PDB file of C-alpha atoms in Angstrom:
ATOM      1  CA  GLN A 158     -52.317  26.589 102.178  1.00  0.00           C
ATOM      2  CA  ASN A 159     -55.667  27.706 100.615  1.00  0.00           C
ATOM      3  CA  VAL A 160     -54.208  29.938  98.143  1.00  0.00           C
ATOM      4  CA  ARG A 161     -55.706  30.974  94.653  1.00  0.00           C
ATOM      5  CA  MET A 162     -52.388  31.814  92.954  1.00  0.00           C
ATOM      6  CA  HIS A 163     -53.120  34.317  89.972  1.00  0.00           C
ATOM      7  CA  VAL A 164     -50.039  33.334  87.729  1.00  0.00           C
ATOM      8  CA  GLU A 165     -51.395  35.675  84.935  1.00  0.00           C
ATOM      9  CA  PRO A 166     -54.925  37.165  84.223  1.00  0.00           C
ATOM     10  CA  GLY A 167     -56.921  34.179  83.515  1.00  0.00           C
ATOM     11  CA  LEU A 168     -54.524  31.642  84.649  1.00  0.00           C
ATOM     12  CA  VAL A 169     -55.228  30.447  88.311  1.00  0.00           C
ATOM     13  CA  LEU A 170     -53.894  27.913  90.436  1.00  0.00           C
ATOM     14  CA  SER A 171     -55.946  26.789  93.512  1.00  0.00           C
ATOM     15  CA  ILE A 172     -53.290  25.455  95.851  1.00  0.00           C
ATOM     16  CA  ASN A 173     -54.783  23.373  98.479  1.00  0.00           C
ATOM     17  CA  ARG A 174     -51.545  22.790 100.270  1.00  0.00           C
ATOM     18  CA  LEU A 175     -47.807  22.791  99.143  1.00  0.00           C
ATOM     19  CA  ARG A 176     -44.557  22.399 100.695  1.00  0.00           C
ATOM     20  CA  GLY A 177     -41.256  22.795  98.919  1.00  0.00           C
ATOM     21  CA  THR A 178     -38.391  25.248  98.096  1.00  0.00           C
ATOM     22  CA  VAL A 179     -38.088  28.576  96.614  1.00  0.00           C
ATOM     23  CA  LEU A 180     -34.748  28.760  94.502  1.00  0.00           C
ATOM     24  CA  SER A 181     -33.259  31.622  92.278  1.00  0.00           C
ATOM     25  CA  THR A 182     -32.937  31.663  88.814  1.00  0.00           C
ATOM     26  CA  ARG A 183     -29.986  33.825  88.776  1.00  0.00           C
ATOM     27  CA  ARG A 184     -26.522  32.926  90.334  1.00  0.00           C
ATOM     28  CA  GLY A 185     -25.536  35.323  93.331  1.00  0.00           C
ATOM     29  CA  SER A 186     -28.917  36.937  93.666  1.00  0.00           C
ATOM     30  CA  PRO A 187     -31.820  35.609  96.093  1.00  0.00           C
ATOM     31  CA  PRO A 188     -35.541  35.284  94.794  1.00  0.00           C
ATOM     32  CA  ALA A 189     -37.792  38.137  94.770  1.00  0.00           C
ATOM     33  CA  LEU A 190     -41.205  38.091  95.510  1.00  0.00           C
ATOM     34  CA  ASN A 191     -42.084  40.886  93.334  1.00  0.00           C
ATOM     35  CA  ASP A 192     -40.215  39.269  90.231  1.00  0.00           C
ATOM     36  CA  LYS A 193     -41.885  35.757  89.558  1.00  0.00           C
ATOM     37  CA  THR A 194     -39.214  35.240  86.954  1.00  0.00           C
ATOM     38  CA  SER A 195     -36.453  35.147  89.870  1.00  0.00           C
ATOM     39  CA  MET A 196     -37.834  31.986  91.325  1.00  0.00           C
ATOM     40  CA  ILE A 197     -38.011  28.449  90.993  1.00  0.00           C
ATOM     41  CA  ILE A 198     -40.408  26.642  93.236  1.00  0.00           C
ATOM     42  CA  ASP A 199     -39.285  23.109  94.036  1.00  0.00           C
ATOM     43  CA  ILE A 200     -42.005  21.170  95.138  1.00  0.00           C
ATOM     44  CA  ALA A 201     -41.709  18.495  97.588  1.00  0.00           C
ATOM     45  CA  SER A 202     -45.378  17.687  98.080  1.00  0.00           C
ATOM     46  CA  GLY A 203     -48.645  19.628  97.001  1.00  0.00           C
ATOM     47  CA  ASP A 204     -52.066  19.598  96.303  1.00  0.00           C
ATOM     48  CA  ILE A 205     -53.212  21.786  93.280  1.00  0.00           C
ATOM     49  CA  GLU A 206     -56.182  22.440  91.230  1.00  0.00           C
ATOM     50  CA  ILE A 207     -56.639  24.260  87.776  1.00  0.00           C
ATOM     51  CA  ASP A 208     -59.901  24.884  86.523  1.00  0.00           C
ATOM     52  CA  THR A 209     -60.936  24.573  82.954  1.00  0.00           C
ATOM     53  CA  VAL A 210     -60.786  28.155  81.915  1.00  0.00           C
ATOM     54  CA  SER A 211     -57.404  28.533  83.260  1.00  0.00           C
ATOM     55  CA  LEU A 212     -56.550  25.162  81.547  1.00  0.00           C
ATOM     56  CA  GLY A 213     -57.715  26.622  78.152  1.00  0.00           C
ATOM     57  CA  ASN A 214     -55.751  29.698  78.375  1.00  0.00           C
ATOM     58  CA  LEU A 215     -52.618  27.856  79.337  1.00  0.00           C
ATOM     59  CA  LEU A 216     -53.029  25.479  76.317  1.00  0.00           C
ATOM     60  CA  ASN A 217     -53.779  28.597  74.183  1.00  0.00           C
ATOM     61  CA  ARG A 218     -51.094  31.115  75.251  1.00  0.00           C
ATOM     62  CA  HIS A 219     -48.204  28.874  76.460  1.00  0.00           C
ATOM     63  CA  VAL A 220     -48.529  25.430  75.204  1.00  0.00           C
ATOM     64  CA  PHE A 221     -49.702  25.703  71.635  1.00  0.00           C
ATOM     65  CA  GLY A 222     -49.227  29.402  71.629  1.00  0.00           C
ATOM     66  CA  TYR A 223     -46.244  29.526  68.897  1.00  0.00           C
ATOM     67  CA  LYS A 224     -46.142  30.579  65.522  1.00  0.00           C
ATOM     68  CA  GLY A 225     -46.977  27.939  63.044  1.00  0.00           C
ATOM     69  CA  SER A 226     -49.069  25.826  65.892  1.00  0.00           C
ATOM     70  CA  PRO A 227     -51.620  23.323  64.231  1.00  0.00           C
ATOM     71  CA  LEU A 228     -54.067  24.125  67.206  1.00  0.00           C
ATOM     72  CA  ARG A 229     -55.791  27.267  68.475  1.00  0.00           C
ATOM     73  CA  ASN A 230     -59.158  28.348  69.880  1.00  0.00           C
ATOM     74  CA  LEU A 231     -58.952  25.828  72.571  1.00  0.00           C
ATOM     75  CA  HIS A 232     -61.678  24.982  75.116  1.00  0.00           C
ATOM     76  CA  VAL A 233     -61.605  22.242  77.798  1.00  0.00           C
ATOM     77  CA  SER A 234     -64.518  20.952  79.950  1.00  0.00           C
ATOM     78  CA  ILE A 235     -65.311  17.884  81.985  1.00  0.00           C
ATOM     79  CA  ASP A 236     -67.767  15.388  81.343  1.00  0.00           C
ATOM     80  CA  GLY A 237     -68.041  12.884  84.093  1.00  0.00           C
ATOM     81  CA  ASN A 238     -64.851  10.699  83.834  1.00  0.00           C
ATOM     82  CA  HIS A 239     -63.758  12.375  80.431  1.00  0.00           C
ATOM     83  CA  MET A 240     -61.698  15.646  79.423  1.00  0.00           C
ATOM     84  CA  VAL A 241     -63.593  17.330  76.480  1.00  0.00           C
ATOM     85  CA  GLN A 242     -61.280  19.503  74.184  1.00  0.00           C
ATOM     86  CA  THR A 243     -62.539  21.634  71.133  1.00  0.00           C
ATOM     87  CA  GLY A 244     -60.990  23.958  69.134  1.00  0.00           C
ATOM     88  CA  SER A 245     -59.658  24.249  65.385  1.00  0.00           C
ATOM     89  CA  LEU A 246     -57.139  22.360  63.816  1.00  0.00           C
ATOM     90  CA  ARG A 247     -54.936  23.254  60.658  1.00  0.00           C
ATOM     91  CA  LYS A 248     -55.000  20.770  57.880  1.00  0.00           C
ATOM     92  CA  VAL A 249     -54.546  23.138  54.853  1.00  0.00           C
ATOM     93  CA  THR A 250     -57.431  25.273  56.431  1.00  0.00           C
ATOM     94  CA  TRP A 251     -58.544  25.548  59.883  1.00  0.00           C
ATOM     95  CA  LEU A 252     -61.193  22.807  60.919  1.00  0.00           C
ATOM     96  CA  PRO A 253     -63.232  22.402  63.984  1.00  0.00           C
ATOM     97  CA  PHE A 254     -62.333  19.442  66.196  1.00  0.00           C
ATOM     98  CA  ARG A 255     -63.789  17.778  69.294  1.00  0.00           C
ATOM     99  CA  ILE A 256     -61.633  15.050  71.198  1.00  0.00           C
ATOM    100  CA  ARG A 257     -63.167  13.003  74.234  1.00  0.00           C
ATOM    101  CA  ALA A 258     -60.336  11.639  76.356  1.00  0.00           C
ATOM    102  CA  THR A 259     -59.441   9.854  79.409  1.00  0.00           C
ATOM    103  CA  VAL A 260     -56.757  11.244  81.646  1.00  0.00           C
ATOM    104  CA  ALA A 261     -54.087   9.171  83.233  1.00  0.00           C
ATOM    105  CA  LEU A 262     -50.441   9.509  85.031  1.00  0.00           C
ATOM    106  CA  THR A 263     -47.401   8.184  83.152  1.00  0.00           C
ATOM    107  CA  PRO A 264     -44.781   5.995  84.951  1.00  0.00           C
ATOM    108  CA  ASN A 265     -42.492   8.691  85.073  1.00  0.00           C
ATOM    109  CA  GLY A 266     -45.018  11.428  86.481  1.00  0.00           C
ATOM    110  CA  GLU A 267     -46.381  13.073  83.167  1.00  0.00           C
ATOM    111  CA  ILE A 268     -49.927  13.234  82.068  1.00  0.00           C
ATOM    112  CA  ARG A 269     -51.522  10.863  79.216  1.00  0.00           C
ATOM    113  CA  VAL A 270     -54.355  12.617  77.717  1.00  0.00           C
ATOM    114  CA  HIS A 271     -55.861   9.424  75.757  1.00  0.00           C
ATOM    115  CA  PRO A 272     -58.735  10.153  73.083  1.00  0.00           C
ATOM    116  CA  VAL A 273     -61.563   7.843  72.875  1.00  0.00           C
ATOM    117  CA  ALA A 274     -63.470   9.946  70.306  1.00  0.00           C
ATOM    118  CA  VAL A 275     -62.272  12.217  67.763  1.00  0.00           C
ATOM    119  CA  SER A 276     -64.085  14.333  65.428  1.00  0.00           C
ATOM    120  CA  VAL A 277     -63.240  16.761  62.729  1.00  0.00           C
ATOM    121  CA  LEU A 278     -66.112  18.913  60.981  1.00  0.00           C
ATOM    122  CA  GLY A 279     -68.440  16.727  63.101  1.00  0.00           C
ATOM    123  CA  VAL A 280     -67.075  13.450  61.325  1.00  0.00           C
ATOM    124  CA  GLY A 281     -65.597  10.701  63.475  1.00  0.00           C
ATOM    125  CA  VAL A 282     -61.874  10.341  62.455  1.00  0.00           C
ATOM    126  CA  MET A 283     -60.594   7.746  65.064  1.00  0.00           C
ATOM    127  CA  GLY A 284     -60.299   5.018  62.581  1.00  0.00           C
ATOM    128  CA  LEU A 285     -58.365   7.370  60.184  1.00  0.00           C
ATOM    129  CA  SER A 286     -56.298   8.533  62.946  1.00  0.00           C
ATOM    130  CA  ARG A 287     -55.195   4.857  63.652  1.00  0.00           C
ATOM    131  CA  ARG A 288     -54.096   4.086  60.213  1.00  0.00           C
ATOM    132  CA  LEU A 289     -52.121   7.085  60.216  1.00  0.00           C
ATOM    133  CA  GLY A 290     -50.400   6.049  63.399  1.00  0.00           C
ATOM    134  CA  GLY A 291     -52.805   8.188  65.667  1.00  0.00           C
ATOM    135  CA  LEU A 292     -53.095  11.872  65.797  1.00  0.00           C
ATOM    136  CA  SER A 293     -49.124  12.313  65.601  1.00  0.00           C
ATOM    137  CA  GLY A 294     -49.740  11.282  62.011  1.00  0.00           C
ATOM    138  CA  LEU A 295     -52.172  14.025  61.479  1.00  0.00           C
ATOM    139  CA  ILE A 296     -50.417  16.991  62.920  1.00  0.00           C
ATOM    140  CA  SER A 297     -47.029  18.053  64.143  1.00  0.00           C
ATOM    141  CA  ILE A 298     -46.821  19.737  67.599  1.00  0.00           C
ATOM    142  CA  ASP A 299     -42.872  19.784  67.783  1.00  0.00           C
ATOM    143  CA  GLY A 300     -43.096  23.343  68.868  1.00  0.00           C
ATOM    144  CA  ALA A 301     -45.338  22.987  71.655  1.00  0.00           C
ATOM    145  CA  ARG A 302     -44.223  23.697  75.282  1.00  0.00           C
ATOM    146  CA  GLY A 303     -44.387  20.691  77.666  1.00  0.00           C
ATOM    147  CA  ALA A 304     -46.453  18.939  75.200  1.00  0.00           C
ATOM    148  CA  ARG A 305     -45.935  15.959  72.792  1.00  0.00           C
ATOM    149  CA  LEU A 306     -47.766  13.079  70.775  1.00  0.00           C
ATOM    150  CA  ASP A 307     -47.277   9.556  71.430  1.00  0.00           C
ATOM    151  CA  GLY A 308     -49.276   8.037  68.842  1.00  0.00           C
ATOM    152  CA  ASN A 309     -52.813   9.069  69.465  1.00  0.00           C
ATOM    153  CA  ASP A 310     -52.260  10.339  73.058  1.00  0.00           C
ATOM    154  CA  PHE A 311     -50.945  13.780  74.335  1.00  0.00           C
ATOM    155  CA  ILE A 312     -48.495  13.694  76.839  1.00  0.00           C
ATOM    156  CA  LEU A 313     -48.414  16.592  79.128  1.00  0.00           C
ATOM    157  CA  ASP A 314     -45.628  17.816  81.422  1.00  0.00           C
ATOM    158  CA  ALA A 315     -47.371  19.874  84.283  1.00  0.00           C
ATOM    159  CA  ALA A 316     -44.122  21.682  85.335  1.00  0.00           C
ATOM    160  CA  ALA A 317     -42.938  22.719  81.845  1.00  0.00           C
ATOM    161  CA  MET A 318     -46.286  23.826  80.676  1.00  0.00           C
ATOM    162  CA  LEU A 319     -46.713  26.770  82.920  1.00  0.00           C
ATOM    163  CA  PRO A 320     -45.325  30.257  82.446  1.00  0.00           C
ATOM    164  CA  PRO A 321     -43.046  31.954  85.465  1.00  0.00           C
ATOM    165  CA  PRO A 322     -42.539  31.029  88.046  1.00  0.00           C
ATOM    166  CA  ARG A 323     -40.920  27.750  87.160  1.00  0.00           C
ATOM    167  CA  ILE A 324     -41.919  24.728  89.164  1.00  0.00           C
ATOM    168  CA  ARG A 325     -40.190  21.562  89.748  1.00  0.00           C
ATOM    169  CA  GLY A 326     -41.866  18.497  91.412  1.00  0.00           C
ATOM    170  CA  ARG A 327     -43.012  14.819  90.159  1.00  0.00           C
ATOM    171  CA  LEU A 328     -46.878  14.342  90.023  1.00  0.00           C
ATOM    172  CA  SER A 329     -47.849  11.306  91.943  1.00  0.00           C
ATOM    173  CA  SER A 330     -51.674  11.347  90.976  1.00  0.00           C
ATOM    174  CA  ILE A 331     -53.880  12.989  88.825  1.00  0.00           C
ATOM    175  CA  ALA A 332     -57.621  13.178  88.948  1.00  0.00           C
ATOM    176  CA  LEU A 333     -60.627  15.176  87.045  1.00  0.00           C
ATOM    177  CA  VAL A 334     -62.715  16.979  89.557  1.00  0.00           C
ATOM    178  CA  PRO A 335     -66.004  18.974  88.592  1.00  0.00           C
ATOM    179  CA  GLY A 336     -64.787  22.133  86.692  1.00  0.00           C
ATOM    180  CA  GLY A 337     -60.786  21.069  86.400  1.00  0.00           C
ATOM    181  CA  LEU A 338     -58.093  18.945  87.023  1.00  0.00           C
ATOM    182  CA  ARG A 339     -56.404  17.929  90.397  1.00  0.00           C
ATOM    183  CA  GLN A 340     -52.604  17.536  90.526  1.00  0.00           C
ATOM    184  CA  THR A 341     -50.900  15.755  93.586  1.00  0.00           C
ATOM    185  CA  PHE A 342     -47.134  16.127  93.697  1.00  0.00           C
ATOM    186  CA  GLY A 343     -44.905  14.041  95.932  1.00  0.00           C
ATOM    187  CA  PRO A 344     -46.498  11.463  98.369  1.00  0.00           C
ATOM    188  CA  ARG A 345     -50.038  10.520  97.567  1.00  0.00           C
ATOM    189  CA  ASP A 346     -51.188  11.521 100.811  1.00  0.00           C
ATOM    190  CA  THR A 347     -50.244  14.952 100.814  1.00  0.00           C
ATOM    191  CA  GLY A 348     -51.894  15.507 104.424  1.00  0.00           C
ATOM    192  CA  SER A 349     -48.722  13.305 105.398  1.00  0.00           C
ATOM    193  CA  THR A 350     -46.728  16.312 104.731  1.00  0.00           C
ATOM    194  CA  GLN A 351     -48.331  19.634 105.713  1.00  0.00           C
ATOM    195  CA  PRO A 352     -47.020  22.915 104.983  1.00  0.00           C
ATOM    196  CA  SER A 353     -44.682  24.716 106.863  1.00  0.00           C
ATOM    197  CA  ARG A 354     -46.275  27.216 109.676  1.00  0.00           C
ATOM    198  CA  ARG A 355     -45.149  29.869 111.538  1.00  0.00           C
ATOM    199  CA  ALA A 356     -44.826  29.054 115.255  1.00  0.00           C
ATOM    200  CA  GLY A 357     -48.044  30.155 117.073  1.00  0.00           C
ATOM    201  CA  SER A 358     -49.847  31.064 113.832  1.00  0.00           C
ATOM    202  CA  LEU A 359     -53.471  30.128 113.492  1.00  0.00           C
ATOM    203  CA  ALA A 360     -53.876  31.608 109.806  1.00  0.00           C
ATOM    204  CA  ARG A 361     -56.049  29.198 107.514  1.00  0.00           C
ATOM    205  CA  ASN A 362     -54.742  30.819 104.147  1.00  0.00           C
ATOM    206  CA  TYR A 363     -51.116  31.848 104.046  1.00  0.00           C
ATOM    207  CA  MET A 364     -47.866  31.534 102.321  1.00  0.00           C
ATOM    208  CA  TYR A 365     -44.852  31.250 104.936  1.00  0.00           C
ATOM    209  CA  PHE A 366     -41.226  31.468 103.673  1.00  0.00           C
ATOM    210  CA  HIS A 367     -38.642  30.423 106.367  1.00  0.00           C
ATOM    211  CA  GLY A 368     -34.942  29.988 105.950  1.00  0.00           C
ATOM    212  CA  GLY A 369     -32.422  31.091 103.334  1.00  0.00           C
ATOM    213  CA  THR A 370     -32.380  34.759 101.804  1.00  0.00           C
ATOM    214  CA  LEU A 371     -35.540  36.428 100.222  1.00  0.00           C
ATOM    215  CA  ARG A 372     -36.014  39.886  98.471  1.00  0.00           C
ATOM    216  CA  PHE A 373     -39.319  41.748  98.383  1.00  0.00           C
ATOM    217  CA  GLY A 374     -39.188  44.928  96.698  1.00  0.00           C
ATOM    218  CA  LYS A 375     -36.183  46.912  98.028  1.00  0.00           C
ATOM    219  CA  LEU A 376     -35.937  45.016 101.144  1.00  0.00           C
ATOM    220  CA  THR A 377     -33.928  41.679 101.777  1.00  0.00           C
ATOM    221  CA  MET A 378     -34.322  39.266 104.613  1.00  0.00           C
ATOM    222  CA  THR A 379     -31.741  36.510 105.753  1.00  0.00           C
ATOM    223  CA  GLY A 380     -32.861  33.961 107.881  1.00  0.00           C
ATOM    224  CA  THR A 381     -36.238  34.493 106.439  1.00  0.00           C
ATOM    225  CA  ASP A 382     -39.183  34.581 108.713  1.00  0.00           C
ATOM    226  CA  LEU A 383     -41.943  35.816 106.595  1.00  0.00           C
ATOM    227  CA  GLU A 384     -45.809  34.809 106.541  1.00  0.00           C
ATOM    228  CA  ILE A 385     -48.334  36.457 104.255  1.00  0.00           C
ATOM    229  CA  VAL A 386     -51.763  36.013 105.423  1.00  0.00           C
ATOM    230  CA  ASP A 387     -54.970  36.588 103.973  1.00  0.00           C
ATOM    231  CA  GLY A 388     -57.106  39.350 105.117  1.00  0.00           C
ATOM    232  CA  ASN A 389     -60.301  37.464 104.893  1.00  0.00           C
ATOM    233  CA  PRO A 390     -60.068  33.846 106.309  1.00  0.00           C
ATOM    234  CA  LYS A 391     -63.347  33.094 105.278  1.00  0.00           C
ATOM    235  CA  ASN A 392     -62.495  32.078 101.593  1.00  0.00           C
ATOM    236  CA  PRO A 393     -59.135  30.839  99.834  1.00  0.00           C
ATOM    237  CA  PHE A 394     -56.535  33.936  99.733  1.00  0.00           C
ATOM    238  CA  ASP A 395     -56.743  35.359  96.012  1.00  0.00           C
ATOM    239  CA  TYR A 396     -53.151  36.474  95.426  1.00  0.00           C
ATOM    240  CA  SER A 397     -51.694  37.806  92.039  1.00  0.00           C
ATOM    241  CA  LEU A 398     -48.096  37.435  91.432  1.00  0.00           C
ATOM    242  CA  ASP A 399     -48.089  40.556  89.516  1.00  0.00           C
ATOM    243  CA  ARG A 400     -49.662  42.674  91.606  1.00  0.00           C
ATOM    244  CA  TYR A 401     -47.470  41.947  94.730  1.00  0.00           C
ATOM    245  CA  GLN A 402     -46.746  45.671  95.461  1.00  0.00           C
ATOM    246  CA  GLU A 403     -50.382  46.685  95.457  1.00  0.00           C
ATOM    247  CA  HIS A 404     -51.152  43.861  97.706  1.00  0.00           C
ATOM    248  CA  LEU A 405     -48.674  44.988 100.025  1.00  0.00           C
ATOM    249  CA  VAL A 406     -49.703  48.629 100.102  1.00  0.00           C
ATOM    250  CA  ALA A 407     -53.362  47.658 100.692  1.00  0.00           C
ATOM    251  CA  GLY A 408     -52.536  45.456 103.616  1.00  0.00           C
ATOM    252  CA  HIS A 409     -50.581  46.132 106.845  1.00  0.00           C
ATOM    253  CA  SER A 410     -47.536  44.303 108.624  1.00  0.00           C
ATOM    254  CA  ASN A 411     -46.391  43.429 112.025  1.00  0.00           C
ATOM    255  CA  THR A 412     -42.996  42.435 113.250  1.00  0.00           C
ATOM    256  CA  THR A 413     -42.456  39.534 115.649  1.00  0.00           C
ATOM    257  CA  PRO A 414     -40.533  39.047 119.037  1.00  0.00           C
ATOM    258  CA  VAL A 415     -37.943  37.122 116.812  1.00  0.00           C
ATOM    259  CA  ASP A 416     -37.513  39.523 114.218  1.00  0.00           C
ATOM    260  CA  GLY A 417     -39.995  37.808 111.806  1.00  0.00           C
ATOM    261  CA  LEU A 418     -42.601  39.608 109.636  1.00  0.00           C
ATOM    262  CA  ILE A 419     -46.387  38.921 109.203  1.00  0.00           C
ATOM    263  CA  VAL A 420     -48.080  40.723 106.337  1.00  0.00           C
ATOM    264  CA  VAL A 421     -51.711  40.720 106.055  1.00  0.00           C
ATOM    265  CA  MET A 422     -52.739  41.346 102.434  1.00  0.00           C
ATOM    266  CA  PRO A 423     -56.395  41.713 100.818  1.00  0.00           C
ATOM    267  CA  ASP A 424     -57.435  39.253  98.070  1.00  0.00           C
ATOM    268  CA  VAL A 425     -56.785  40.818  94.549  1.00  0.00           C
ATOM    269  CA  GLN A 426     -60.605  41.635  94.134  1.00  0.00           C
ATOM    270  CA  GLN A 427     -60.150  44.243  97.005  1.00  0.00           C
ATOM    271  CA  LEU A 428     -57.404  46.141  94.978  1.00  0.00           C
ATOM    272  CA  LYS A 429     -58.073  49.235  92.955  1.00  0.00           C
ATOM    273  CA  PRO A 430     -58.598  48.105  89.376  1.00  0.00           C
ATOM    274  CA  ALA A 431     -55.448  48.329  87.401  1.00  0.00           C
ATOM    275  CA  PRO A 432     -55.324  51.542  85.140  1.00  0.00           C
ATOM    276  CA  SER A 433     -56.354  51.199  81.762  1.00  0.00           C
ATOM    277  CA  VAL A 434     -53.792  51.700  78.951  1.00  0.00           C
ATOM    278  CA  ILE A 435     -54.833  54.243  76.224  1.00  0.00           C
ATOM    279  CA  ARG A 436     -53.175  53.498  73.019  1.00  0.00           C
ATOM    280  CA  ARG A 437     -52.646  56.552  70.340  1.00  0.00           C
TER     281      ARG A 437
END
């Protein structure tokens, strides 16, 4: 609840609330908090936002970041009820483009980005793209991760687009919000399925893991009862998956009377800057 999850530098998911199950990607080995490739988050219900900067980085690095991609330098912004995408499109040479689109959910829980205006080199090409069968007649994105073209529309799979940790879950609604995109998983009323909470806890910003087996560093907890709490409850918990050990060392922990563990961690901005790498 109230966690800004830094999946990687420049890619942040604002988790307002989420309830689900953490599964292991490796048979015979439990998921590990300090190894995001070891876990799958199976979402039962959730309310998650992604800002436009993170969305642009996601598209550039992971969705269209493959060799031979026809799209690059992608930027996303929100203009009222429309999503605006700009970037470069390769057609013999690289050409600047701009797409203004609506966003809706498909019946099977994917995101449909439907262009209402497309320009290349500042010239409108909606008519041309329609005669060619849509954008799929202009470009091929067969190598994209979690994205495909359906005529003139981009179809995005919210789970498949993301880098580790892998997620599973069905989108029930999608909405443009100022500065980003809001995704609801599971029941439309996410308030009906609140996140799990440690008995007696008053934490506002936290991650709570219970049941099953979980590894963190050299420790393994069975019958897991682990609450990770924000050291500053006045704003959302900024937590970096890649800097778990630094969060842990900079914080403190307490054991509960029932052998549970409460770990208080600072926001990622309070950690010491990561050391610079000097290349020779």
